[in-house]
mmCIF file of C-alpha atoms and ligand atoms in Angstrom:
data_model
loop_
_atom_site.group_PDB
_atom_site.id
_atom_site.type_symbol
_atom_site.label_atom_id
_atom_site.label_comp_id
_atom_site.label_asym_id
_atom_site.label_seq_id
_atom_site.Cartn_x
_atom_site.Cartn_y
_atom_site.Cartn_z
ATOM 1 C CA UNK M 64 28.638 20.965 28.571
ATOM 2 C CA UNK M 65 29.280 17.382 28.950
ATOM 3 C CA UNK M 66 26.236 15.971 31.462
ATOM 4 C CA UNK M 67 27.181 14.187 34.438
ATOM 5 C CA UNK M 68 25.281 10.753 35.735
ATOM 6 C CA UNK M 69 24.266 13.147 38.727
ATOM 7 C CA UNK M 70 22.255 15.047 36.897
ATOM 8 C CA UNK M 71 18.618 14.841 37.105
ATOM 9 C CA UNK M 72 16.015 15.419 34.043
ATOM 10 C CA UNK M 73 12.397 14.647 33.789
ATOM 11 C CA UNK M 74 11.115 12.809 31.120
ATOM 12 C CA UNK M 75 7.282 12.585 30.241
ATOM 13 C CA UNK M 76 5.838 9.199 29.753
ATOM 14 C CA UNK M 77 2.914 8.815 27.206
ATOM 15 C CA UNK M 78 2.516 5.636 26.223
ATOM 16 C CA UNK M 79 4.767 2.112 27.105
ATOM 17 C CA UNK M 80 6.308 4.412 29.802
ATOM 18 C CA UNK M 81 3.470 4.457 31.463
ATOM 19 C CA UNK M 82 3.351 1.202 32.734
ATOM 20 C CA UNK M 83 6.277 -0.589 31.524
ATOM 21 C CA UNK M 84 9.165 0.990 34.343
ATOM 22 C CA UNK M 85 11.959 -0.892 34.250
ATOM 23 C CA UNK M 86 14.365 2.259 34.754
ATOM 24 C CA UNK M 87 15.167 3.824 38.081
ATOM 25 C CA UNK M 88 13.548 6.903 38.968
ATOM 26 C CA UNK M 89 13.873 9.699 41.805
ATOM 27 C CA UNK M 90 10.117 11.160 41.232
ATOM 28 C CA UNK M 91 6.784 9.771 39.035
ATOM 29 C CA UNK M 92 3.780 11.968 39.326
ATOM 30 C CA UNK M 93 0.569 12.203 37.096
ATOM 31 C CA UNK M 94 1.246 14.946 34.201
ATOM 32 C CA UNK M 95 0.455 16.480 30.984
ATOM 33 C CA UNK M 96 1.575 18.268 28.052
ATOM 34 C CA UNK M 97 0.010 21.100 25.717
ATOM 35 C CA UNK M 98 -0.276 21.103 21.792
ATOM 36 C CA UNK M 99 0.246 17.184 21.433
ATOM 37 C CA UNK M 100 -1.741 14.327 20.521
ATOM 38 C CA UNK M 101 -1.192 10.389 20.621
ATOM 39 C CA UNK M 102 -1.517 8.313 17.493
ATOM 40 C CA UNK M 103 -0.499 4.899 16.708
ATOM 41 C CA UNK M 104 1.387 6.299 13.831
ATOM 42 C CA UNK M 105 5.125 4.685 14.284
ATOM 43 C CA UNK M 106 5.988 1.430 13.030
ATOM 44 C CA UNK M 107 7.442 -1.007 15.515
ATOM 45 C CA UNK M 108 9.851 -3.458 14.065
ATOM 46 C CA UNK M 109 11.695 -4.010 17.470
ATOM 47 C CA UNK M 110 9.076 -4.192 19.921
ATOM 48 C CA UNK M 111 5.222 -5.118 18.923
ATOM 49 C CA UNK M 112 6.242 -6.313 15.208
ATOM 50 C CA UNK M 113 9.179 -7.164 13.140
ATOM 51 C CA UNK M 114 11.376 -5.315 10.482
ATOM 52 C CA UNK M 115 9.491 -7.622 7.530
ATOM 53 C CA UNK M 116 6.096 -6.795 9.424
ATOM 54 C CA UNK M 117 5.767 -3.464 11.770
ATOM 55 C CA UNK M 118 3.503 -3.527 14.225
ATOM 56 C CA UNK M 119 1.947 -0.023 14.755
ATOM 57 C CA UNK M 120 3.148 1.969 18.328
ATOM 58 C CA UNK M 121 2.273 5.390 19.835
ATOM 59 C CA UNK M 122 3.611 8.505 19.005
ATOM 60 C CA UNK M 123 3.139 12.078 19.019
ATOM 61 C CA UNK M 124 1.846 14.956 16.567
ATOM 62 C CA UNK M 125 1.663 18.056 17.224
ATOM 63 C CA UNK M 126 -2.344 19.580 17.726
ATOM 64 C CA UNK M 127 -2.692 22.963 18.886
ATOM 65 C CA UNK M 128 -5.227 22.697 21.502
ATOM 66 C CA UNK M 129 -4.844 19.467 22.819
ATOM 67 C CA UNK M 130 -3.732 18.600 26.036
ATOM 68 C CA UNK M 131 -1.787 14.623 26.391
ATOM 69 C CA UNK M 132 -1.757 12.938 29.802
ATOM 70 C CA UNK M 133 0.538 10.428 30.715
ATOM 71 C CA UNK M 134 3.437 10.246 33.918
ATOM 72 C CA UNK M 135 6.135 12.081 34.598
ATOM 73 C CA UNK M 136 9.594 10.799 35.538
ATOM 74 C CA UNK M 137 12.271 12.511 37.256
ATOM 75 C CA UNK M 138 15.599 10.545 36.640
ATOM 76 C CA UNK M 139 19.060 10.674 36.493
ATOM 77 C CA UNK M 140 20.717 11.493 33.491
ATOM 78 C CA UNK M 141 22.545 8.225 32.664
ATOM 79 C CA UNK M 142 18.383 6.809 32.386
ATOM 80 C CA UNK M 143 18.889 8.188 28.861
ATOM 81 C CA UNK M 144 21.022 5.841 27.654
ATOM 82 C CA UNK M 145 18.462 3.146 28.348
ATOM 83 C CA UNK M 146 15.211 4.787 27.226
ATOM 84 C CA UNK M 147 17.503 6.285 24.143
ATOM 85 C CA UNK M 148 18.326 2.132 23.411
ATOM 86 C CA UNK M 149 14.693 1.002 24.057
ATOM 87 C CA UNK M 150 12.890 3.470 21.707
ATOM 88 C CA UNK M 151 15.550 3.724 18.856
ATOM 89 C CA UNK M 152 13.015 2.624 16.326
ATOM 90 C CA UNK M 153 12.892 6.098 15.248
ATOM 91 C CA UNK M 154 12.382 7.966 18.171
ATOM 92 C CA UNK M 155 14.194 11.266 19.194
ATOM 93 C CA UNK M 156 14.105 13.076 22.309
ATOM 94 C CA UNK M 157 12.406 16.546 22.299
ATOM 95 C CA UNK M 158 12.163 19.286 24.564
ATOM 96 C CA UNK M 159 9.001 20.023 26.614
ATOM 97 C CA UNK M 160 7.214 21.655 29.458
ATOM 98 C CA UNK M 161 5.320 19.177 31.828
ATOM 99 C CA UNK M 162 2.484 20.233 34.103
ATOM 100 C CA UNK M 163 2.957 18.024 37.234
ATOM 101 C CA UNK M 164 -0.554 17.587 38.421
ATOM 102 C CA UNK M 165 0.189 16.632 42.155
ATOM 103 C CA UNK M 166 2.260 19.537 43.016
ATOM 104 C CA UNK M 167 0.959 22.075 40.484
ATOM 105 C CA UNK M 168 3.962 22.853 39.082
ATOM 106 C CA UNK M 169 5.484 23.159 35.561
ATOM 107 C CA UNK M 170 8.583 21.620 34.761
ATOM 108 C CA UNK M 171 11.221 21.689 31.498
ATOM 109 C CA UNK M 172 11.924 17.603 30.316
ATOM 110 C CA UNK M 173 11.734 15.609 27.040
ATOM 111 C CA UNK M 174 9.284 13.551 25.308
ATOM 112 C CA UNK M 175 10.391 10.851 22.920
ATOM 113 C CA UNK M 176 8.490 11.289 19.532
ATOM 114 C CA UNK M 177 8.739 9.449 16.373
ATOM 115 C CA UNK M 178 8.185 12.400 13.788
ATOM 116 C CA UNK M 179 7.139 11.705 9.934
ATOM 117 C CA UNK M 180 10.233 11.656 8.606
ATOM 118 C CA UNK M 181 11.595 8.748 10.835
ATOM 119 C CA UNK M 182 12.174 5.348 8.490
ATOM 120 C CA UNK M 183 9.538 3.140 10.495
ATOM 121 C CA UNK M 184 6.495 6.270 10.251
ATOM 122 C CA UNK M 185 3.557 4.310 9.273
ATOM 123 C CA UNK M 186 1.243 7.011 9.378
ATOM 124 C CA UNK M 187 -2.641 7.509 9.764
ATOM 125 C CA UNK M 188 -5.125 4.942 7.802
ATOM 126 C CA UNK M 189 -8.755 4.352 8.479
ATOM 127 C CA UNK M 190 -9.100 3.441 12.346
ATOM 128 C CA UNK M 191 -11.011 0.109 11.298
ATOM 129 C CA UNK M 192 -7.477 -0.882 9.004
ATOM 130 C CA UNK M 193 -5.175 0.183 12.412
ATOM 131 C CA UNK M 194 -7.134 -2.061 14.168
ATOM 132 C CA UNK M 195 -6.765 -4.934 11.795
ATOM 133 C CA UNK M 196 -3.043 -4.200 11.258
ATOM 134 C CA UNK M 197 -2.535 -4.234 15.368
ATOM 135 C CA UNK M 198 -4.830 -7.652 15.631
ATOM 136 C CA UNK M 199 -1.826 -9.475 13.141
ATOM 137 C CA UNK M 200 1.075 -7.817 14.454
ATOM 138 C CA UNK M 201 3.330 -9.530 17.294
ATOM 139 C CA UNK M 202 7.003 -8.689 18.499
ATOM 140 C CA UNK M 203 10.000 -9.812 20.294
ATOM 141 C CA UNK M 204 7.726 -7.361 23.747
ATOM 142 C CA UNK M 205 4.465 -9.408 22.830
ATOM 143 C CA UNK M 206 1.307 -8.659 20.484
ATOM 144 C CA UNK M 207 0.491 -5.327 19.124
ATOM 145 C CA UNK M 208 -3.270 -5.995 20.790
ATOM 146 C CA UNK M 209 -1.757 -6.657 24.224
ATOM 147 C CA UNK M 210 0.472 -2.830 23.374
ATOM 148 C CA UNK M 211 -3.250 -1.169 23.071
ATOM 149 C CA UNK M 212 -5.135 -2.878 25.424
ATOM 150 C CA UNK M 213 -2.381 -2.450 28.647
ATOM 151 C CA UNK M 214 -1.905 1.439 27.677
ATOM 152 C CA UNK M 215 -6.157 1.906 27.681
ATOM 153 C CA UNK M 216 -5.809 0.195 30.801
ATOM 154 C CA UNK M 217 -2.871 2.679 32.157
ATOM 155 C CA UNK M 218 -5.011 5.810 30.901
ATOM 156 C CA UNK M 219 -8.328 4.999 32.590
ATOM 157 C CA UNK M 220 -6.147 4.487 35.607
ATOM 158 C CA UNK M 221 -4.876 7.895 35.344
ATOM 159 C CA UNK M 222 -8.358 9.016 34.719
ATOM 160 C CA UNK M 223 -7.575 10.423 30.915
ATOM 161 C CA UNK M 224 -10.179 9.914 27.982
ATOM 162 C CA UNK M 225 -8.374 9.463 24.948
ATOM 163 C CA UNK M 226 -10.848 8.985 22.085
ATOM 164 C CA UNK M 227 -7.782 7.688 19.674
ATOM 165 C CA UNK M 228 -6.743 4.637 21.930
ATOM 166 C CA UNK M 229 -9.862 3.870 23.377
ATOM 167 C CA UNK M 230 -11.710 3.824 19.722
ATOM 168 C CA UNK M 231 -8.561 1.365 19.047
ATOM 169 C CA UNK M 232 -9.476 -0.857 22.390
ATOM 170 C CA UNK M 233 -12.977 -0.836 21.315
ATOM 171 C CA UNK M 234 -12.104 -2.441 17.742
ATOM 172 C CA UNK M 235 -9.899 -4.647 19.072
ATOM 173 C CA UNK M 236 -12.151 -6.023 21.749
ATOM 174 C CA UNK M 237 -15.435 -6.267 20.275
HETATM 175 C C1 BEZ H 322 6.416 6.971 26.006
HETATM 176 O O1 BEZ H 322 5.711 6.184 26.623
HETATM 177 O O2 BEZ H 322 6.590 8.121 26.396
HETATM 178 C C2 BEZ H 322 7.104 6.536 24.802
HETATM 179 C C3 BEZ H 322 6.407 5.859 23.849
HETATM 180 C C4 BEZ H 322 7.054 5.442 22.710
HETATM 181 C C5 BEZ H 322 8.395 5.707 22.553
HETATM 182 C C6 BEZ H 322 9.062 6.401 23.499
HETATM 183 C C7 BEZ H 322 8.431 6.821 24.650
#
């Protein structure tokens, strides 16, 4: 069925989303998602680096037992067009349930991830080599450092402890 700009969606936000809003919403509450991890896996050649020189960006894998935090957004439908633009470095929409953590609900939405056979997947390297990578990289949005030091900030805000990112800040600020 073809969707209608009336309807409504929610989309989880785990990493730029976060803090970087510049889409209309209806609803944005605290949230989180079971069996996925964030890793700065995806190459960025539109945002925090450049097509001759990625910069590296969040994305998601799939871990059994892990539990993501981030923000939940509930928007209209036509919203997709705009997040589809701004994260079409490789990133596809995927199906998902949410745990809203005000109102103690669960919800169906999609989460944008970048999976490993996407042309800008970077993969994993040694944390001390992501941070080294991220400390050169800059894009059209700003430096990769500014990317991983604004989304630590978002997280400790939502109270999460992500060991990945904040091993990353820790590189990257000491
Ligand atoms: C997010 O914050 O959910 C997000 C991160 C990267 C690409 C798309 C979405």
């Amino acid at each position: 069925m073809k969707s209608s700009s009336s309807e409504k969606a929610w989309v989880f936000g785990y990493g730029s989303l976060i803090y970087k809003v510049d889409f209309p919403y209806i609803e944005r509450e605290p949230a989180s998602i079971t069996g996925w991890e964030r890793r700065f896996w995806q190459g960025s050649h539109d945002h925090r680096g450049t097509p001759d020189a990625p910069g590296r960006v969040v994305t998601l894998v799939p871990s059994h037992i892990a539990i993501c935090r981030g923000v939940a957004y509930l928007v209209n439908h036509d919203v997709f067009e705009h997040l589809d633009h701004r994260e079409k470095n490789g990133y596809e929409r995927h199906g998902v349930n949410i745990a809203l953590a005000t109102s103690s609900t669960t919800v169906e939405g999609v989460i944008y991830v970048a999976a490993e056979d996407n042309h800008a997947y970077l993969g994993p390297v040694e944390m001390e080599d992501m941070a080294l990578h991220i400390s050169q990289s800059r894009g059209p949005s700003g430096s990769n450092t500014e990317y991983v030091l604004q989304l630590a900030e978002a997280l400790r805000e939502l109270g999460d402890h992500d060991p990945h990112v904040y091993a990353l800040e820790a590189l990257l600020t000491e």
